PDB file of C-alpha atoms in Angstrom:
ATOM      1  CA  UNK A   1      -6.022  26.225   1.602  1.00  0.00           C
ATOM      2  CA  UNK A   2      -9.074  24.822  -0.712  1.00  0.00           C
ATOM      3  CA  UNK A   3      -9.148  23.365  -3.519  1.00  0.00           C
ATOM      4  CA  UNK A   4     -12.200  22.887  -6.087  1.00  0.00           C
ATOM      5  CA  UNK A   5     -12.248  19.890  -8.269  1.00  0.00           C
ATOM      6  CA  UNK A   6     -13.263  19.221 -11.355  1.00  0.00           C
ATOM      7  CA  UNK A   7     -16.275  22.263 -10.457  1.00  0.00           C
ATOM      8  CA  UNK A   8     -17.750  19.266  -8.110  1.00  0.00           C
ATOM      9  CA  UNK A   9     -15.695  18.823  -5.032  1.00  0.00           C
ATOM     10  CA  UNK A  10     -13.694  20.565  -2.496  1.00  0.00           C
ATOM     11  CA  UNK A  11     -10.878  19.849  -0.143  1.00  0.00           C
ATOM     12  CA  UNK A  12      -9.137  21.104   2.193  1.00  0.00           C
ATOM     13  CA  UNK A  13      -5.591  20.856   1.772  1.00  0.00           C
ATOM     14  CA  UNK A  14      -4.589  21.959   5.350  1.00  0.00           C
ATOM     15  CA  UNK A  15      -6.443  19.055   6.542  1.00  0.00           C
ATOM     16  CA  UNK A  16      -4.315  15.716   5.249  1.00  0.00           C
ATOM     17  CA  UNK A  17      -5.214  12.259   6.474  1.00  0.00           C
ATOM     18  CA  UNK A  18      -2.120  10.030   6.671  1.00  0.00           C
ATOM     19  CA  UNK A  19      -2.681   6.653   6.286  1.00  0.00           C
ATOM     20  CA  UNK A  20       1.075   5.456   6.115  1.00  0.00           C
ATOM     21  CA  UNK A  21       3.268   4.009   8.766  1.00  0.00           C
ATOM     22  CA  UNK A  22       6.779   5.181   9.248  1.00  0.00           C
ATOM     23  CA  UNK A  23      10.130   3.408   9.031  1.00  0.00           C
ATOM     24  CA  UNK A  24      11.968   3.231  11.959  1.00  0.00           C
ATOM     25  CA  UNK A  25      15.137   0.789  12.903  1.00  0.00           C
ATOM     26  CA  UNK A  26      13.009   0.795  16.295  1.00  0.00           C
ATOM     27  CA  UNK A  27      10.812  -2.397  17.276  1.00  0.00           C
ATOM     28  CA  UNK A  28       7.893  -0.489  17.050  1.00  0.00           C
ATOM     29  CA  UNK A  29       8.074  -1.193  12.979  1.00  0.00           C
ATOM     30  CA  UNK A  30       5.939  -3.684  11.259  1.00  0.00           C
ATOM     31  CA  UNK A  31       8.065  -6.550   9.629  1.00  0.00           C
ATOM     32  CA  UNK A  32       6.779  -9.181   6.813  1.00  0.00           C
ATOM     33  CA  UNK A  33       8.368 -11.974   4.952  1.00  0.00           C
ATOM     34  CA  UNK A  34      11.200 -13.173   7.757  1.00  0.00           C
ATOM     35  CA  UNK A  35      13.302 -10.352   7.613  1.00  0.00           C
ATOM     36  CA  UNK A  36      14.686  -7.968  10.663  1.00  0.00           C
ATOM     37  CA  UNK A  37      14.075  -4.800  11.509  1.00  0.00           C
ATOM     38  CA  UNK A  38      15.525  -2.123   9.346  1.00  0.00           C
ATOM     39  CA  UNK A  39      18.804  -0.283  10.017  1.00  0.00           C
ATOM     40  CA  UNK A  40      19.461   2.989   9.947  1.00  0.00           C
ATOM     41  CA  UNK A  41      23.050   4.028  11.555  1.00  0.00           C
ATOM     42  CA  UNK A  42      25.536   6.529  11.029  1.00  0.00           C
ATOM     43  CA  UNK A  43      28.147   6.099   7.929  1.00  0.00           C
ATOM     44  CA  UNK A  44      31.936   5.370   9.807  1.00  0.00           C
ATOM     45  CA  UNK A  45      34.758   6.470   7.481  1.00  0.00           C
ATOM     46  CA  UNK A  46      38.434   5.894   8.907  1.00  0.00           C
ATOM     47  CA  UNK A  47      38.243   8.091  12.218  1.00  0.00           C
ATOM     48  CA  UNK A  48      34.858   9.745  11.540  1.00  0.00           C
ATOM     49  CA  UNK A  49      31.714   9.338  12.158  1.00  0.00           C
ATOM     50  CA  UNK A  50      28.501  10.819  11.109  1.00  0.00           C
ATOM     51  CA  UNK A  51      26.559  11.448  14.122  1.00  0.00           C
ATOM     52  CA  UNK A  52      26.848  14.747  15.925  1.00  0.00           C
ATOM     53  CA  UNK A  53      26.266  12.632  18.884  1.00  0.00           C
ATOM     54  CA  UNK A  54      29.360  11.859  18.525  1.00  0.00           C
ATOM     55  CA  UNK A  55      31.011  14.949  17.745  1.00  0.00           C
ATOM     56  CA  UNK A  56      30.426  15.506  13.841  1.00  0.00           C
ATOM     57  CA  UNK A  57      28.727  18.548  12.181  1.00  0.00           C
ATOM     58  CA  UNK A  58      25.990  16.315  10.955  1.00  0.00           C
ATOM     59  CA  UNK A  59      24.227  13.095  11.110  1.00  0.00           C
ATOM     60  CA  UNK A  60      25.217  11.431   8.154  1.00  0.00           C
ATOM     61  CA  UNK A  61      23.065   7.998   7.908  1.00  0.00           C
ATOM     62  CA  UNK A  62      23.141   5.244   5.829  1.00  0.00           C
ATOM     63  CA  UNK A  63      19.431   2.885   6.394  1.00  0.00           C
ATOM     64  CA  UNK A  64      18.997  -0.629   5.378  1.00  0.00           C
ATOM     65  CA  UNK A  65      15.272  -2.036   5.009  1.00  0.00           C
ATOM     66  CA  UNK A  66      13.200  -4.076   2.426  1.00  0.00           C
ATOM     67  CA  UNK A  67      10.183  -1.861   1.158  1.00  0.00           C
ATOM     68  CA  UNK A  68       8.319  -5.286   0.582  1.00  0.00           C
ATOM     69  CA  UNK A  69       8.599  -6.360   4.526  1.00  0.00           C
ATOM     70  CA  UNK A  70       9.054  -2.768   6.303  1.00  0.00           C
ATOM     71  CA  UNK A  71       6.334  -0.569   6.630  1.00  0.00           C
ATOM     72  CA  UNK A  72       3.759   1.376   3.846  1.00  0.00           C
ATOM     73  CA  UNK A  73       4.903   0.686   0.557  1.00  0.00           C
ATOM     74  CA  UNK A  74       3.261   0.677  -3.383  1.00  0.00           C
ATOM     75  CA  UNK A  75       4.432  -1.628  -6.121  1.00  0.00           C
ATOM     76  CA  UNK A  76       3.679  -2.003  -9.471  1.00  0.00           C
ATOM     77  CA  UNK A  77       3.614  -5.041 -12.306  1.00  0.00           C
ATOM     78  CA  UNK A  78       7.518  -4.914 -12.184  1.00  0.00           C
ATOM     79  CA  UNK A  79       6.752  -7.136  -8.704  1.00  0.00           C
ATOM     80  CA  UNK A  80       6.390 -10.222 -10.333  1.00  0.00           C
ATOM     81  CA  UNK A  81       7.942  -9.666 -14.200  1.00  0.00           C
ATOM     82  CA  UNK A  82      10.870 -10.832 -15.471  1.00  0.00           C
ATOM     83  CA  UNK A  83      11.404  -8.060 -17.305  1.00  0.00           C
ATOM     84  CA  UNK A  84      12.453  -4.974 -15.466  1.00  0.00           C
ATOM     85  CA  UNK A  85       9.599  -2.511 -14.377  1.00  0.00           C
ATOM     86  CA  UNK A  86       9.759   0.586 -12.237  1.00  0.00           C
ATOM     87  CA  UNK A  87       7.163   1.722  -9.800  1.00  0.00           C
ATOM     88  CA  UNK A  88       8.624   5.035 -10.610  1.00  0.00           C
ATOM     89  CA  UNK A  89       7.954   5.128 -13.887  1.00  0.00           C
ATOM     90  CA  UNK A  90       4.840   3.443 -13.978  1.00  0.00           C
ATOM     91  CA  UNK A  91       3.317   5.711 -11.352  1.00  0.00           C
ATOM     92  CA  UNK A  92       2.884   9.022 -13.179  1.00  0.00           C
ATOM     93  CA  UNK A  93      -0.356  10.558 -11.649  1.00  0.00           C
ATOM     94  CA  UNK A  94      -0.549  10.869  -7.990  1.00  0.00           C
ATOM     95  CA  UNK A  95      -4.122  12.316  -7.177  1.00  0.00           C
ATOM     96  CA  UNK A  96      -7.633   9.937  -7.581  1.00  0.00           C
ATOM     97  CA  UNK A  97     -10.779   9.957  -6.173  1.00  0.00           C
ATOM     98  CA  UNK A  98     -10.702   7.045  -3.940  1.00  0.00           C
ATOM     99  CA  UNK A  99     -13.067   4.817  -1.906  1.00  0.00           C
ATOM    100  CA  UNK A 100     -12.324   3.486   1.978  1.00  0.00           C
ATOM    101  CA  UNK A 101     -14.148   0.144   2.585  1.00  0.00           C
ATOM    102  CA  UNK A 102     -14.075  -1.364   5.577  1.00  0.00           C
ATOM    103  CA  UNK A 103     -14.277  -5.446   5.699  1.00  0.00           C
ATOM    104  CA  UNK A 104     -14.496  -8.166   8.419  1.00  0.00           C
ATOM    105  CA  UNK A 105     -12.223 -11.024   6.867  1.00  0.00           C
ATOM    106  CA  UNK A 106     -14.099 -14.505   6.856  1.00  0.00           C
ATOM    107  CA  UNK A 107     -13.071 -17.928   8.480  1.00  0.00           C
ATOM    108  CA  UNK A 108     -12.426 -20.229   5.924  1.00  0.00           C
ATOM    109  CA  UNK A 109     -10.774 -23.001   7.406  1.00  0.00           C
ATOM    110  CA  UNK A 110      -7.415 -21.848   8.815  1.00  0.00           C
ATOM    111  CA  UNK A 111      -7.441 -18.987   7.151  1.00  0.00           C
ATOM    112  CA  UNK A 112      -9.365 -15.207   6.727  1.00  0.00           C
ATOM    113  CA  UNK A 113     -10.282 -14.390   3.783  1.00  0.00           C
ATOM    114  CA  UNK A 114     -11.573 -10.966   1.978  1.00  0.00           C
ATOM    115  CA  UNK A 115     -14.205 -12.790  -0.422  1.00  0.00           C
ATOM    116  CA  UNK A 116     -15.994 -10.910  -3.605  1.00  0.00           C
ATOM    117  CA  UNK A 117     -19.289 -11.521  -1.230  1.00  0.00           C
ATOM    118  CA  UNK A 118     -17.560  -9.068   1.258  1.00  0.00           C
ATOM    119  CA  UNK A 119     -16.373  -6.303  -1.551  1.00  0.00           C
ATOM    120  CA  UNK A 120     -19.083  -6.862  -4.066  1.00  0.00           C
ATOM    121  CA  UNK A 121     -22.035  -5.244  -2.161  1.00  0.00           C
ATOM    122  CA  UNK A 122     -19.362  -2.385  -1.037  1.00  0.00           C
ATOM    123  CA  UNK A 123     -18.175  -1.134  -4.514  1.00  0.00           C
ATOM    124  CA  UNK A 124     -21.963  -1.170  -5.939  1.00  0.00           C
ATOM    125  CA  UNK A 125     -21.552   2.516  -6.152  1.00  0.00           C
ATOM    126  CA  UNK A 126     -17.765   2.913  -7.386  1.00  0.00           C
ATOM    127  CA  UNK A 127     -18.222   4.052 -10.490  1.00  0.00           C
ATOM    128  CA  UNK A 128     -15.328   6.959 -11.178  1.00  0.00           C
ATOM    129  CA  UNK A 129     -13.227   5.651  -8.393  1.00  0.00           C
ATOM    130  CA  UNK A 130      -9.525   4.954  -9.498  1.00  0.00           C
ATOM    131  CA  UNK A 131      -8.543   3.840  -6.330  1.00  0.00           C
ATOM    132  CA  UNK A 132     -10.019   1.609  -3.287  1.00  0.00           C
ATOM    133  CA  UNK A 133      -8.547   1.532   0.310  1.00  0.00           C
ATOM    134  CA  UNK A 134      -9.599  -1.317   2.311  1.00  0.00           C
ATOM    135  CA  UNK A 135      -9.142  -1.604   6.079  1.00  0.00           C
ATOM    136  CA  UNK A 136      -9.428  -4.612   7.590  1.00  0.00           C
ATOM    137  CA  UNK A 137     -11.778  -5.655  11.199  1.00  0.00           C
ATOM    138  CA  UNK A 138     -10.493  -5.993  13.903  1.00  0.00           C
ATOM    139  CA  UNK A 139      -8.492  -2.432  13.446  1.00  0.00           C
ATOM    140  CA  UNK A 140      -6.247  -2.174  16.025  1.00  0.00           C
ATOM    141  CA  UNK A 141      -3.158   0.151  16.934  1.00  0.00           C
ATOM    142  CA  UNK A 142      -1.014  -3.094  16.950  1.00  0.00           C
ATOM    143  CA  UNK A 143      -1.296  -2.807  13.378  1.00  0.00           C
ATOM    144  CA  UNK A 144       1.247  -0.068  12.910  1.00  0.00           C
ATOM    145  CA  UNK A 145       3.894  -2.811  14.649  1.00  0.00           C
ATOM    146  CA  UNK A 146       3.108  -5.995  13.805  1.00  0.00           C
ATOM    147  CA  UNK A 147       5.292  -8.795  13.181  1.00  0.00           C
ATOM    148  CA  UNK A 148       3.226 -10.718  10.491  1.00  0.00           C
ATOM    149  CA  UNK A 149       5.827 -13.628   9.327  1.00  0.00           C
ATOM    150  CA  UNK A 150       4.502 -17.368   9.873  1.00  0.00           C
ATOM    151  CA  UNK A 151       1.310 -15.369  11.269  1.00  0.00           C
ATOM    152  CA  UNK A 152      -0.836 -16.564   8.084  1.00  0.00           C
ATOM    153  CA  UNK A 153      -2.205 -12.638   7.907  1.00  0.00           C
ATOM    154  CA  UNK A 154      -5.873 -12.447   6.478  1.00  0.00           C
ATOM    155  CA  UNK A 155      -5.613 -11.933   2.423  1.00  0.00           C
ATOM    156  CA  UNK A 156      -7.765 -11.164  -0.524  1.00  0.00           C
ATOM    157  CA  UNK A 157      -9.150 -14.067  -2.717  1.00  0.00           C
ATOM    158  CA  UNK A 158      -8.377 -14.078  -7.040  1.00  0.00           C
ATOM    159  CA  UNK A 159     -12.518 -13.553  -7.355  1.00  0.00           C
ATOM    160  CA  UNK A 160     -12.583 -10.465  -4.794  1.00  0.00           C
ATOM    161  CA  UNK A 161      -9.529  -9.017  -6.644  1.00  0.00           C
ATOM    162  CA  UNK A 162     -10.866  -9.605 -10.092  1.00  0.00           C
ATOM    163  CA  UNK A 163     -14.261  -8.200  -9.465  1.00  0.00           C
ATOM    164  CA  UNK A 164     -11.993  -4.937  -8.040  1.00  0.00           C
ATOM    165  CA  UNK A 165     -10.425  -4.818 -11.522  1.00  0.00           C
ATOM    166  CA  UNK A 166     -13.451  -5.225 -13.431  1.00  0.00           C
ATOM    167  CA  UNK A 167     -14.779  -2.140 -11.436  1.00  0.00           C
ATOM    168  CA  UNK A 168     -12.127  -0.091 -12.798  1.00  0.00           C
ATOM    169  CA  UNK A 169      -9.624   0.549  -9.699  1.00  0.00           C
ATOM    170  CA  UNK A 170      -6.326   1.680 -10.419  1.00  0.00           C
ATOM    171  CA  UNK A 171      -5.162   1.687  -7.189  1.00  0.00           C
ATOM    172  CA  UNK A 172      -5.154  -1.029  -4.525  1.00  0.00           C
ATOM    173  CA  UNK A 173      -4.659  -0.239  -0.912  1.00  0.00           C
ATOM    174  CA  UNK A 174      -4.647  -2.650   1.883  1.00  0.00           C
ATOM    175  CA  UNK A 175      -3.580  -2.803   5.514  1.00  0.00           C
ATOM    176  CA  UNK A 176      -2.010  -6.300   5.305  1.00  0.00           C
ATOM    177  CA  UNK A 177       1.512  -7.195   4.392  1.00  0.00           C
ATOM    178  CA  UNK A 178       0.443  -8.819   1.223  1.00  0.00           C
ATOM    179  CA  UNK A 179      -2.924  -9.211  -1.209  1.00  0.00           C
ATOM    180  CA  UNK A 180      -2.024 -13.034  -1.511  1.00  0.00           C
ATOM    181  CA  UNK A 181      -1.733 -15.933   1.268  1.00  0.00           C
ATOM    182  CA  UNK A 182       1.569 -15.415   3.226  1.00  0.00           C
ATOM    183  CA  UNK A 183       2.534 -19.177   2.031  1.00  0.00           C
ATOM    184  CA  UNK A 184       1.061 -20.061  -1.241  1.00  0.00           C
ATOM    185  CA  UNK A 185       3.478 -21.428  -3.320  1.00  0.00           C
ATOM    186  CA  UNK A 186       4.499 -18.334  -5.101  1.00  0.00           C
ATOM    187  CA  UNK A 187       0.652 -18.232  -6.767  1.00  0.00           C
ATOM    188  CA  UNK A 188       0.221 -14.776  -6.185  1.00  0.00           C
ATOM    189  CA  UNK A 189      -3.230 -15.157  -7.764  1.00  0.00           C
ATOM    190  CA  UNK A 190      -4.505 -12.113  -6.088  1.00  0.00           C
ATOM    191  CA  UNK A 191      -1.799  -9.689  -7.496  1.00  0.00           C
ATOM    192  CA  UNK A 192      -2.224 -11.812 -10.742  1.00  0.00           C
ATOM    193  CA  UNK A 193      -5.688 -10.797 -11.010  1.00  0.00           C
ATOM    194  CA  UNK A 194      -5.591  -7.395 -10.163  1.00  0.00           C
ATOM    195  CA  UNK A 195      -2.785  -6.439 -12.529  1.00  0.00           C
ATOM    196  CA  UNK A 196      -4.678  -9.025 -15.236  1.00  0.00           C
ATOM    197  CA  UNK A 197      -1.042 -10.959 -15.596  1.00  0.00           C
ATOM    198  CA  UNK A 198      -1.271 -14.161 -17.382  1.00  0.00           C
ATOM    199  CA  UNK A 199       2.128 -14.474 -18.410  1.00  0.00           C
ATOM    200  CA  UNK A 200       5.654 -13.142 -17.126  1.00  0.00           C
ATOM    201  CA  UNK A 201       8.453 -14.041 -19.257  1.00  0.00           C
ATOM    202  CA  UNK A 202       7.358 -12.167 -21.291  1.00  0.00           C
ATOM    203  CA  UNK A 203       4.674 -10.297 -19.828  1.00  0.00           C
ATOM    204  CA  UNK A 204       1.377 -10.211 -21.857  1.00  0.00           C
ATOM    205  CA  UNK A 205       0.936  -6.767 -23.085  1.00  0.00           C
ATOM    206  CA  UNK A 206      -2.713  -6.321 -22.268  1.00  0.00           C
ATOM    207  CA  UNK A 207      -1.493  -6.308 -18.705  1.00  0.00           C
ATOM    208  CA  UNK A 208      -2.689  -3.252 -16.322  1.00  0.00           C
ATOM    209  CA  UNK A 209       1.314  -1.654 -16.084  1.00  0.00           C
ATOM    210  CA  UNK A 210      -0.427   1.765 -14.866  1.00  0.00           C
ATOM    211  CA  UNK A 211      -1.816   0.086 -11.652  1.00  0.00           C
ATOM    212  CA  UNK A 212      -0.365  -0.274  -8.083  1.00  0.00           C
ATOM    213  CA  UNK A 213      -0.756  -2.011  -5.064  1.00  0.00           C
ATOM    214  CA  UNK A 214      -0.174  -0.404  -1.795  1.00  0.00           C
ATOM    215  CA  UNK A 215       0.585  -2.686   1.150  1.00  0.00           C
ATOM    216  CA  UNK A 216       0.826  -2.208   4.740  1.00  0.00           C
ATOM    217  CA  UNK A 217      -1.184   0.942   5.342  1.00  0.00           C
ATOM    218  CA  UNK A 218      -3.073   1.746   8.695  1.00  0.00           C
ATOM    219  CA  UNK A 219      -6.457   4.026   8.375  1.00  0.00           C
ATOM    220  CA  UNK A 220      -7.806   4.691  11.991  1.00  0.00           C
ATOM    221  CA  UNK A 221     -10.724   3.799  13.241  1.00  0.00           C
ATOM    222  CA  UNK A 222     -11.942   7.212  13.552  1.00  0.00           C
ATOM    223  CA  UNK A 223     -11.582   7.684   9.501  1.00  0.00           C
ATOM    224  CA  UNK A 224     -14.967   7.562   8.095  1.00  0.00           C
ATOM    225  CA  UNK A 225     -15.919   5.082   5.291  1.00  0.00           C
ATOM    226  CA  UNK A 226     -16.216   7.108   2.563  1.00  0.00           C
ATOM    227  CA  UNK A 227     -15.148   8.997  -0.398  1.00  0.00           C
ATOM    228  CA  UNK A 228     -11.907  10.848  -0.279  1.00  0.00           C
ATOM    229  CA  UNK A 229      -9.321  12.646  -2.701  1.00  0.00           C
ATOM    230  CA  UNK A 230      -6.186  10.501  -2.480  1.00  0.00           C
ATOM    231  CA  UNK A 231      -2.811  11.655  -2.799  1.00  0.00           C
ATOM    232  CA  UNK A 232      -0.069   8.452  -3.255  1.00  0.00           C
ATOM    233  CA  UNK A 233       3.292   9.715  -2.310  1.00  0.00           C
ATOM    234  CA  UNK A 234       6.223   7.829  -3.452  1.00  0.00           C
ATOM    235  CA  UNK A 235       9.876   8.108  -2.761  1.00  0.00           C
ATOM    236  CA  UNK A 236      11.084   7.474  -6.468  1.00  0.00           C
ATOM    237  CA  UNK A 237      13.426   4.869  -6.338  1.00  0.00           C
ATOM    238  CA  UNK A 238      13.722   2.897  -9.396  1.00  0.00           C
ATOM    239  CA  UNK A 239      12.446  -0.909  -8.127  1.00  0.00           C
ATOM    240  CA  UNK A 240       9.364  -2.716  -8.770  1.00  0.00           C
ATOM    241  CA  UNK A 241       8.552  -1.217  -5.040  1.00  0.00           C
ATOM    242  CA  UNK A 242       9.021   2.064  -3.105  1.00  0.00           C
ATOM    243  CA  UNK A 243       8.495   3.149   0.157  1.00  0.00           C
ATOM    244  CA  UNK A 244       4.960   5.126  -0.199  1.00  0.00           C
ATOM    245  CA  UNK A 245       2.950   7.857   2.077  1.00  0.00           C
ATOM    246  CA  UNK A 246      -0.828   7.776   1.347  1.00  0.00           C
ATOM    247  CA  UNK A 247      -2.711  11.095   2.320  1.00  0.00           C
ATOM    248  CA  UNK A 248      -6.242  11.534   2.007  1.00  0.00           C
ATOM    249  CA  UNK A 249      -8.077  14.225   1.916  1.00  0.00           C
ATOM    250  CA  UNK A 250     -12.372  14.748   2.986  1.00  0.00           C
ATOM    251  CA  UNK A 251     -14.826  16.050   0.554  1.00  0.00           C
ATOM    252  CA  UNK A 252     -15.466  18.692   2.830  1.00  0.00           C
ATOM    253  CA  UNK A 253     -18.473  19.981  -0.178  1.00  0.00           C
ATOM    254  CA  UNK A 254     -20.354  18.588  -3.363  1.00  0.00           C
ATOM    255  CA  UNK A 255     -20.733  21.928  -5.261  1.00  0.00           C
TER     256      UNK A 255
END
C-alpha cells in the first residue's frame, strides 16, 4: 500500500523499518540504571494458574519492567518535573519527517562524547525535519542486549543538544540508554537543553512539553542515512515514559 504526502513524497507502507528492541524477561534484553531483567510470569490465584502450560485455557501474564532501563522507550518533559506530565498526553501526533544521522562519539577523557562539531555539519540541511534519529559508531548487534550500568555509555553534550533544538527537532532518538552521562549528578543538562527546562518546581512555561526523547533504539547498519517518514508508536500508559516502537518508512519517490 502507498501513500502520497503532502503531493511531495511517497511511501510504502508494506515496507516498515523497525528500529525498536523488544522486551523480553530473557537475558537477551538490554538493561540500564542497575536494575534486573524484566519479569513477565503467569498470574497464580489460589489453585490456578495462568499458563496453558500448565493446564489453563490461557496464558494469563502479569510483566514487571522499568521503561527507563528495559528496552526502546520515549519520554516526555514529565521525566524530570515535579509536576505530573504524561507522555501520553503530550504525544498527540505520531507521523514526522525525520532525519537518521550517523555519529562516531569522541574521546574526551574517560568519556565519548556526541559534540555539536559532530551534529552541526550533519543537520546543515534539516530544515522541515521534526524529528532526528541518531545511531551511534561502532553499531553492533550487541546493542539490542547490552547491559549498560557502571559502563559510562557514550552521551550527548548540552551544546550538541541545544543546537538540535534550535534546529527545530521535535523528536529525539538515540541508541543509548540515556542523552546525559550515566553518573552526573542528576544534571541532566542534555535533556535540560533539549526540552529548554530551566526550572522544575514549577516548570517554566516556555518549556518544549510537545517534545520527546526516545532512548534505547537500534537502526541496523544496513539502514541508509537518510530521510525517512517516521511513525513513533507508543503503548499509552499514563507516566512521564512508555514503552515505544519506532517504524520508519523510505521515501521510495520525490513527486
Amino acid at each position: 500500500m502507498k501513500a502520497i504526502i503532502n503531493n511531495i513524497h511517497q511511501i510504502d507502507l508494506n515496507k516498515p523499518i523497525d528500529i525498536s528492541i523488544p522486551l523480553s524477561n530473557t537475558d537477551d534484553n538490554p538493561i540500564a540504571w542497575y536494575l534486573s531483567k524484566p519479569t513477565i510470569q503467569p498470574v497464580q490465584m489460589d489453585n490456578w494458574t495462568g499458563s496453558v502450560a500448565a493446564g489453563s485455557s490461557t496464558n494469563f501474564n502479569n510483566i514487571s519492567f522499568n521503561p527507563h532501563a528495559h528496552g526502546t522507550h520515549t519520554e516526555c518533559i514529565g521525566h524530570l518535573t515535579n509536576e505530573f506530565y504524561s507522555v501520553n498526553k503530550t504525544l498527540d501526533c505520531f507521523f514526522f519527517l525525520a532525519k537518521l544521522i550517523t555519529v562516531m562519539p569522541e574521546k574526551i577523557n574517560d568519556d565519548y562524547q556526541i559534540g555539536l562539531s559532530q551534529i552541526e555539519p550533519l543537520l546543515h540541511d534539516n530544515a522541515v525535519c521534526k524529528a532526528l534519529i541518531i545511531r551511534t559508531l561502532p553499531n553492533k548487534p550487541a546493542k539490542k542486549s547490552r547491559k549498560y550500568s557502571n559502563t559510562n555509555p557514550p552521551y550527548i553534550t548540552k551544546e550538541a543538544a541545544l543546537f538540535i533544538k534550535k534546529q527545530g527537532v521535535k523528536h529525539l532518538l538515540v541508541d543509548l540508554p540515556s542523552l546525559d552521562k550515566e553518573k552526573d549528578d542528576g544534571q541532566l543538562e542534555a535533556h535540560k537543553a533539549f526540552w529548554n527546562i530551566k526550572t522544575v518546581n514549577p516548570i517554566n512555561q516556555d518549556a518544549r512539553f510537545e517534545a520527546t526523547i526516545t532512548e534505547m533504539i537500534f537502526a541496523k547498519n544496513d539502514i541508509e542515512d537518510g530521510f525517512y517518514y517516521l511513525n513513533l508508536q507508543i503503548a499509552p500508559f499514563e507516566n512521564d515514559a512508555t514503552p515505544s516502537k519506532p517504524i520508519l518508512y523510505k521515501i521510495e519517490n520525490f513527486l
